PDB file of C-alpha atoms in Angstrom:
ATOM      1  CA  MET A 441     -37.109 -20.190  -7.685  1.00 59.00           C
ATOM      2  CA  GLU A 442     -38.254 -21.293  -4.273  1.00 81.00           C
ATOM      3  CA  ALA A 443     -36.798 -19.310  -1.391  1.00 83.00           C
ATOM      4  CA  LYS A 444     -35.789 -22.483   0.482  1.00 88.00           C
ATOM      5  CA  ILE A 445     -33.770 -23.805  -2.464  1.00 89.00           C
ATOM      6  CA  PHE A 446     -31.940 -20.487  -2.835  1.00 90.00           C
ATOM      7  CA  LEU A 447     -31.301 -20.322   0.924  1.00 92.00           C
ATOM      8  CA  GLU A 448     -29.902 -23.874   0.908  1.00 93.00           C
ATOM      9  CA  LYS A 449     -27.484 -22.933  -1.861  1.00 93.00           C
ATOM     10  CA  ILE A 450     -26.364 -19.838   0.060  1.00 95.00           C
ATOM     11  CA  LYS A 451     -25.959 -21.768   3.313  1.00 94.00           C
ATOM     12  CA  LYS A 452     -23.981 -24.551   1.626  1.00 95.00           C
ATOM     13  CA  GLU A 453     -21.660 -22.109  -0.110  1.00 95.00           C
ATOM     14  CA  PHE A 454     -21.276 -19.625   2.770  1.00 96.00           C
ATOM     15  CA  PRO A 455     -21.898 -21.566   6.021  1.00 94.00           C
ATOM     16  CA  LYS A 456     -20.500 -18.788   8.264  1.00 94.00           C
ATOM     17  CA  LEU A 457     -23.044 -16.266   7.025  1.00 93.00           C
ATOM     18  CA  LYS A 458     -25.736 -15.839   9.706  1.00 92.00           C
ATOM     19  CA  TYR A 459     -29.170 -14.226   9.356  1.00 92.00           C
ATOM     20  CA  LYS A 460     -32.557 -14.272  11.087  1.00 93.00           C
ATOM     21  CA  LYS A 461     -34.966 -13.320   8.322  1.00 94.00           C
ATOM     22  CA  TYR A 462     -35.047 -13.363   4.557  1.00 93.00           C
ATOM     23  CA  THR A 463     -37.097 -11.990   1.682  1.00 90.00           C
ATOM     24  CA  LEU A 464     -37.126 -13.405  -1.850  1.00 87.00           C
ATOM     25  CA  LEU A 465     -37.431 -10.601  -4.407  1.00 82.00           C
ATOM     26  CA  GLU A 466     -38.836 -11.857  -7.697  1.00 74.00           C
ATOM     27  CA  HIS A 467     -39.642  -8.600  -9.507  1.00 71.00           C
ATOM     28  CA  GLY A 468     -36.331  -8.272 -11.383  1.00 68.00           C
ATOM     29  CA  TRP A 469     -36.331  -8.937 -15.120  1.00 69.00           C
ATOM     30  CA  ASP A 470     -33.618 -11.541 -15.266  1.00 75.00           C
ATOM     31  CA  HIS A 471     -32.498 -12.264 -11.680  1.00 81.00           C
ATOM     32  CA  PHE A 472     -33.983 -13.390  -8.393  1.00 85.00           C
ATOM     33  CA  ALA A 473     -32.688 -11.550  -5.362  1.00 89.00           C
ATOM     34  CA  MET A 474     -32.614 -12.715  -1.755  1.00 91.00           C
ATOM     35  CA  ALA A 475     -32.370 -10.144   1.048  1.00 92.00           C
ATOM     36  CA  LEU A 476     -30.937 -11.502   4.303  1.00 95.00           C
ATOM     37  CA  ASP A 477     -31.801  -9.372   7.355  1.00 95.00           C
ATOM     38  CA  ASN A 478     -32.039  -6.398   4.956  1.00 90.00           C
ATOM     39  CA  LYS A 479     -28.244  -6.318   5.088  1.00 94.00           C
ATOM     40  CA  THR A 480     -27.021  -8.714   2.403  1.00 95.00           C
ATOM     41  CA  ILE A 481     -28.391  -9.210  -1.106  1.00 94.00           C
ATOM     42  CA  PHE A 482     -27.786 -12.349  -3.172  1.00 95.00           C
ATOM     43  CA  ARG A 483     -28.635 -12.531  -6.875  1.00 92.00           C
ATOM     44  CA  THR A 484     -29.020 -15.492  -9.213  1.00 89.00           C
ATOM     45  CA  PRO A 485     -30.264 -15.680 -12.821  1.00 86.00           C
ATOM     46  CA  LYS A 486     -33.925 -16.591 -13.275  1.00 81.00           C
ATOM     47  CA  LYS A 487     -33.023 -18.957 -16.100  1.00 73.00           C
ATOM     48  CA  ALA A 488     -30.329 -21.594 -15.758  1.00 64.00           C
ATOM     49  CA  ALA A 489     -28.244 -20.558 -18.738  1.00 54.00           C
ATOM     50  CA  ASP A 490     -24.491 -20.319 -18.995  1.00 50.00           C
ATOM     51  CA  ASN A 491     -24.598 -16.883 -20.561  1.00 60.00           C
ATOM     52  CA  LEU A 492     -26.639 -15.409 -17.667  1.00 54.00           C
ATOM     53  CA  GLU A 493     -24.352 -16.944 -15.057  1.00 59.00           C
ATOM     54  CA  ASN A 494     -21.332 -15.675 -16.951  1.00 81.00           C
ATOM     55  CA  GLN A 495     -22.977 -12.241 -17.194  1.00 83.00           C
ATOM     56  CA  LEU A 496     -23.493 -12.178 -13.420  1.00 87.00           C
ATOM     57  CA  TYR A 497     -19.868 -13.115 -12.798  1.00 89.00           C
ATOM     58  CA  ASN A 498     -18.655 -10.528 -15.304  1.00 90.00           C
ATOM     59  CA  GLU A 499     -20.899  -7.968 -13.597  1.00 90.00           C
ATOM     60  CA  THR A 500     -19.212  -8.695 -10.251  1.00 93.00           C
ATOM     61  CA  ARG A 501     -15.804  -8.138 -11.843  1.00 93.00           C
ATOM     62  CA  LEU A 502     -16.916  -4.972 -13.642  1.00 93.00           C
ATOM     63  CA  LEU A 503     -18.399  -3.436 -10.477  1.00 93.00           C
ATOM     64  CA  ASP A 504     -15.168  -4.178  -8.634  1.00 94.00           C
ATOM     65  CA  TYR A 505     -13.287  -2.312 -11.373  1.00 94.00           C
ATOM     66  CA  LEU A 506     -15.770   0.598 -11.294  1.00 93.00           C
ATOM     67  CA  LYS A 507     -15.946   1.122  -7.522  1.00 91.00           C
ATOM     68  CA  ASN A 508     -13.052   3.623  -7.495  1.00 90.00           C
ATOM     69  CA  LYS A 509     -13.970   5.188 -10.820  1.00 91.00           C
ATOM     70  CA  VAL A 510     -17.531   6.359 -10.182  1.00 90.00           C
ATOM     71  CA  THR A 511     -18.683   9.115  -7.875  1.00 85.00           C
ATOM     72  CA  VAL A 512     -21.497   7.229  -6.118  1.00 88.00           C
ATOM     73  CA  ARG A 513     -21.648   4.061  -4.065  1.00 90.00           C
ATOM     74  CA  ILE A 514     -22.325   0.895  -6.037  1.00 92.00           C
ATOM     75  CA  PRO A 515     -22.687  -2.727  -4.905  1.00 93.00           C
ATOM     76  CA  GLU A 516     -19.431  -4.476  -4.025  1.00 95.00           C
ATOM     77  CA  TYR A 517     -19.800  -8.232  -4.390  1.00 96.00           C
ATOM     78  CA  THR A 518     -18.082  -9.996  -1.504  1.00 95.00           C
ATOM     79  CA  TYR A 519     -19.756 -13.391  -1.939  1.00 96.00           C
ATOM     80  CA  ILE A 520     -19.337 -15.277  -5.212  1.00 94.00           C
ATOM     81  CA  SER A 521     -20.295 -18.950  -5.404  1.00 94.00           C
ATOM     82  CA  LYS A 522     -17.668 -21.381  -6.665  1.00 93.00           C
ATOM     83  CA  ASP A 523     -19.745 -22.186  -9.742  1.00 90.00           C
ATOM     84  CA  LYS A 524     -20.460 -18.427 -10.241  1.00 89.00           C
ATOM     85  CA  SER A 525     -24.215 -19.112 -10.429  1.00 88.00           C
ATOM     86  CA  PHE A 526     -25.008 -16.625  -7.658  1.00 93.00           C
ATOM     87  CA  ALA A 527     -23.316 -13.780  -5.818  1.00 95.00           C
ATOM     88  CA  GLY A 528     -23.961 -11.423  -2.938  1.00 96.00           C
ATOM     89  CA  TYR A 529     -23.095  -7.983  -1.611  1.00 96.00           C
ATOM     90  CA  LYS A 530     -23.744  -5.835   1.444  1.00 95.00           C
ATOM     91  CA  MET A 531     -26.875  -3.792   0.931  1.00 92.00           C
ATOM     92  CA  LEU A 532     -26.213  -0.106   0.331  1.00 91.00           C
ATOM     93  CA  ASP A 533     -27.496   2.351   2.934  1.00 89.00           C
ATOM     94  CA  GLY A 534     -30.423   4.525   2.000  1.00 87.00           C
ATOM     95  CA  LYS A 535     -33.978   4.366   0.726  1.00 87.00           C
ATOM     96  CA  GLU A 536     -35.262   4.279  -2.818  1.00 87.00           C
ATOM     97  CA  LEU A 537     -35.854   7.778  -4.173  1.00 89.00           C
ATOM     98  CA  LYS A 538     -39.547   7.461  -4.959  1.00 91.00           C
ATOM     99  CA  PRO A 539     -41.080  10.065  -7.310  1.00 92.00           C
ATOM    100  CA  ALA A 540     -43.308  11.456  -4.529  1.00 93.00           C
ATOM    101  CA  GLN A 541     -40.256  12.004  -2.309  1.00 93.00           C
ATOM    102  CA  PHE A 542     -38.352  13.661  -5.137  1.00 92.00           C
ATOM    103  CA  LYS A 543     -41.243  16.087  -5.771  1.00 94.00           C
ATOM    104  CA  ARG A 544     -41.124  17.216  -2.132  1.00 95.00           C
ATOM    105  CA  LEU A 545     -37.413  18.056  -2.228  1.00 95.00           C
ATOM    106  CA  SER A 546     -36.196  21.629  -2.487  1.00 96.00           C
ATOM    107  CA  ALA A 547     -34.882  22.942  -5.800  1.00 96.00           C
ATOM    108  CA  VAL A 548     -31.376  22.944  -4.282  1.00 97.00           C
ATOM    109  CA  ASP A 549     -31.617  19.257  -3.312  1.00 95.00           C
ATOM    110  CA  LYS A 550     -33.059  18.307  -6.721  1.00 95.00           C
ATOM    111  CA  GLU A 551     -30.161  20.065  -8.442  1.00 96.00           C
ATOM    112  CA  LYS A 552     -27.661  18.306  -6.166  1.00 94.00           C
ATOM    113  CA  ILE A 553     -29.160  14.913  -7.045  1.00 92.00           C
ATOM    114  CA  ALA A 554     -29.185  15.764 -10.752  1.00 93.00           C
ATOM    115  CA  LYS A 555     -25.491  16.714 -10.595  1.00 94.00           C
ATOM    116  CA  GLN A 556     -24.621  13.478  -8.766  1.00 92.00           C
ATOM    117  CA  LEU A 557     -26.507  11.455 -11.363  1.00 91.00           C
ATOM    118  CA  ALA A 558     -24.868  13.348 -14.238  1.00 93.00           C
ATOM    119  CA  SER A 559     -21.434  12.798 -12.700  1.00 93.00           C
ATOM    120  CA  PHE A 560     -22.118   9.066 -12.333  1.00 92.00           C
ATOM    121  CA  ILE A 561     -23.309   8.734 -15.939  1.00 92.00           C
ATOM    122  CA  THR A 562     -20.317  10.750 -17.179  1.00 92.00           C
ATOM    123  CA  SER A 563     -17.997   8.407 -15.248  1.00 91.00           C
ATOM    124  CA  LEU A 564     -19.604   5.380 -16.901  1.00 90.00           C
ATOM    125  CA  HIS A 565     -19.324   6.912 -20.350  1.00 90.00           C
ATOM    126  CA  ALA A 566     -15.622   7.611 -19.778  1.00 90.00           C
ATOM    127  CA  ILE A 567     -14.755   3.912 -19.328  1.00 89.00           C
ATOM    128  CA  PRO A 568     -12.455   2.978 -22.234  1.00 86.00           C
ATOM    129  CA  GLY A 569     -13.668   0.532 -24.886  1.00 83.00           C
ATOM    130  CA  PRO A 570     -11.082  -2.182 -24.141  1.00 86.00           C
ATOM    131  CA  ILE A 571     -12.493  -2.480 -20.604  1.00 87.00           C
ATOM    132  CA  LEU A 572     -15.858  -3.448 -22.079  1.00 87.00           C
ATOM    133  CA  ARG A 573     -14.217  -6.364 -23.864  1.00 87.00           C
ATOM    134  CA  ILE A 574     -12.269  -7.450 -20.765  1.00 90.00           C
ATOM    135  CA  PHE A 575     -15.490  -7.737 -18.740  1.00 89.00           C
ATOM    136  CA  LYS A 576     -17.444  -9.099 -21.728  1.00 87.00           C
ATOM    137  CA  VAL A 577     -20.076  -6.374 -21.742  1.00 86.00           C
ATOM    138  CA  GLN A 578     -22.513  -7.237 -24.526  1.00 81.00           C
ATOM    139  CA  PRO A 579     -23.051  -4.427 -27.031  1.00 82.00           C
ATOM    140  CA  THR A 580     -26.618  -3.240 -27.569  1.00 82.00           C
ATOM    141  CA  ASN A 581     -28.313  -3.876 -30.891  1.00 84.00           C
ATOM    142  CA  VAL A 582     -29.283  -0.262 -31.593  1.00 86.00           C
ATOM    143  CA  LYS A 583     -31.314  -1.024 -34.728  1.00 89.00           C
ATOM    144  CA  LYS A 584     -33.308  -3.749 -32.971  1.00 92.00           C
ATOM    145  CA  ASN A 585     -33.984  -1.491 -29.971  1.00 91.00           C
ATOM    146  CA  TYR A 586     -35.027   1.397 -32.212  1.00 94.00           C
ATOM    147  CA  ASN A 587     -37.450  -0.803 -34.155  1.00 95.00           C
ATOM    148  CA  ALA A 588     -38.949  -2.156 -30.918  1.00 96.00           C
ATOM    149  CA  LEU A 589     -39.319   1.388 -29.537  1.00 96.00           C
ATOM    150  CA  VAL A 590     -41.154   2.578 -32.656  1.00 97.00           C
ATOM    151  CA  ARG A 591     -43.334  -0.540 -32.835  1.00 97.00           C
ATOM    152  CA  ASN A 592     -44.308  -0.365 -29.151  1.00 97.00           C
ATOM    153  CA  ALA A 593     -44.956   3.379 -29.260  1.00 97.00           C
ATOM    154  CA  ARG A 594     -47.260   3.024 -32.252  1.00 96.00           C
ATOM    155  CA  LYS A 595     -49.120   0.119 -30.670  1.00 97.00           C
ATOM    156  CA  LEU A 596     -49.289   1.215 -27.028  1.00 96.00           C
ATOM    157  CA  VAL A 597     -48.843   4.987 -26.900  1.00 96.00           C
ATOM    158  CA  PHE A 598     -50.201   6.415 -30.144  1.00 97.00           C
ATOM    159  CA  PRO A 599     -53.828   5.310 -29.462  1.00 97.00           C
ATOM    160  CA  LYS A 600     -53.752   7.587 -26.393  1.00 97.00           C
ATOM    161  CA  LEU A 601     -52.295  10.639 -28.156  1.00 96.00           C
ATOM    162  CA  LYS A 602     -53.741  13.468 -30.214  1.00 96.00           C
ATOM    163  CA  LYS A 603     -52.766  13.834 -33.885  1.00 96.00           C
ATOM    164  CA  ASN A 604     -50.356  16.712 -33.214  1.00 97.00           C
ATOM    165  CA  GLU A 605     -48.691  14.697 -30.415  1.00 97.00           C
ATOM    166  CA  ILE A 606     -48.282  11.676 -32.690  1.00 96.00           C
ATOM    167  CA  LYS A 607     -46.716  13.942 -35.332  1.00 97.00           C
ATOM    168  CA  ALA A 608     -44.232  15.289 -32.744  1.00 97.00           C
ATOM    169  CA  VAL A 609     -43.229  11.750 -31.736  1.00 97.00           C
ATOM    170  CA  GLU A 610     -42.857  10.693 -35.387  1.00 97.00           C
ATOM    171  CA  ILE A 611     -40.556  13.686 -35.982  1.00 97.00           C
ATOM    172  CA  PHE A 612     -38.509  12.601 -32.963  1.00 97.00           C
ATOM    173  CA  PHE A 613     -38.284   9.051 -34.352  1.00 97.00           C
ATOM    174  CA  ASP A 614     -37.074  10.400 -37.709  1.00 96.00           C
ATOM    175  CA  GLU A 615     -34.391  12.499 -35.990  1.00 96.00           C
ATOM    176  CA  LEU A 616     -33.369   9.601 -33.766  1.00 95.00           C
ATOM    177  CA  LYS A 617     -33.031   7.296 -36.784  1.00 94.00           C
ATOM    178  CA  ILE A 618     -30.628   9.765 -38.410  1.00 94.00           C
ATOM    179  CA  VAL A 619     -28.565  10.059 -35.221  1.00 91.00           C
ATOM    180  CA  LEU A 620     -28.386   6.270 -34.797  1.00 89.00           C
ATOM    181  CA  LYS A 621     -26.934   5.890 -38.300  1.00 88.00           C
ATOM    182  CA  GLN A 622     -23.851   7.854 -37.244  1.00 87.00           C
ATOM    183  CA  GLU A 623     -20.734   6.043 -36.095  1.00 82.00           C
ATOM    184  CA  TYR A 624     -20.009   6.051 -32.385  1.00 78.00           C
ATOM    185  CA  SER A 625     -17.473   4.253 -30.262  1.00 78.00           C
ATOM    186  CA  ASN A 626     -18.924   1.829 -27.731  1.00 79.00           C
ATOM    187  CA  THR A 627     -19.278   3.074 -24.202  1.00 84.00           C
ATOM    188  CA  LEU A 628     -20.647   1.748 -20.948  1.00 86.00           C
ATOM    189  CA  ILE A 629     -24.218   2.777 -20.119  1.00 84.00           C
ATOM    190  CA  HIS A 630     -26.617   1.957 -17.293  1.00 84.00           C
ATOM    191  CA  THR A 631     -29.568   0.205 -18.913  1.00 79.00           C
ATOM    192  CA  ASP A 632     -31.809   0.085 -15.844  1.00 78.00           C
ATOM    193  CA  LEU A 633     -31.491   3.540 -14.318  1.00 81.00           C
ATOM    194  CA  LYS A 634     -34.802   4.236 -12.590  1.00 82.00           C
ATOM    195  CA  TRP A 635     -35.911   5.465  -9.188  1.00 82.00           C
ATOM    196  CA  GLU A 636     -35.819   1.989  -7.630  1.00 78.00           C
ATOM    197  CA  HIS A 637     -32.044   2.038  -8.124  1.00 78.00           C
ATOM    198  CA  LEU A 638     -31.448   5.552  -6.784  1.00 84.00           C
ATOM    199  CA  LEU A 639     -30.886   5.820  -3.031  1.00 85.00           C
TER     200      LEU A 639
END
């Protein structure tokens, strides 16, 4: 998406919103993001498909529900376009927790961060199943993901490993396959939890 087209859509939908500079962020998997004055973030799906737009809208509703149920700050969408094709929120304070920064932290600070992260994940996992249906959270295809993990590991990782390391990974895959065959109730998980999303 061209930055000017996205900006025109934002300006048309939210004419009172003022800014001096903007940055189009294209590195997301499925959404473009526009940062206005490094204060407001707008997101829109990369592909014009009803299901992605609906997913974005459902995400805005889910985050609104979660904001008082999780122990960390999460985006609060305050701008939602009439057609629900894009939405925006005030940028959260803080800087990305880059691996090099994390390594320099004291053991006490690392433990504090780990406890905050564990508390957040526990809060997500405690969300009742019916809520997932209300906000139309799509269940993950565990078998498909497992098969892709094994296939990619064998193709991309195994050529770089020693025989004993490959054997250890294969044992893990066998154990994981057994665990995945068990019955579990659906729960909410964060599928993109990496340092870029930790402030």
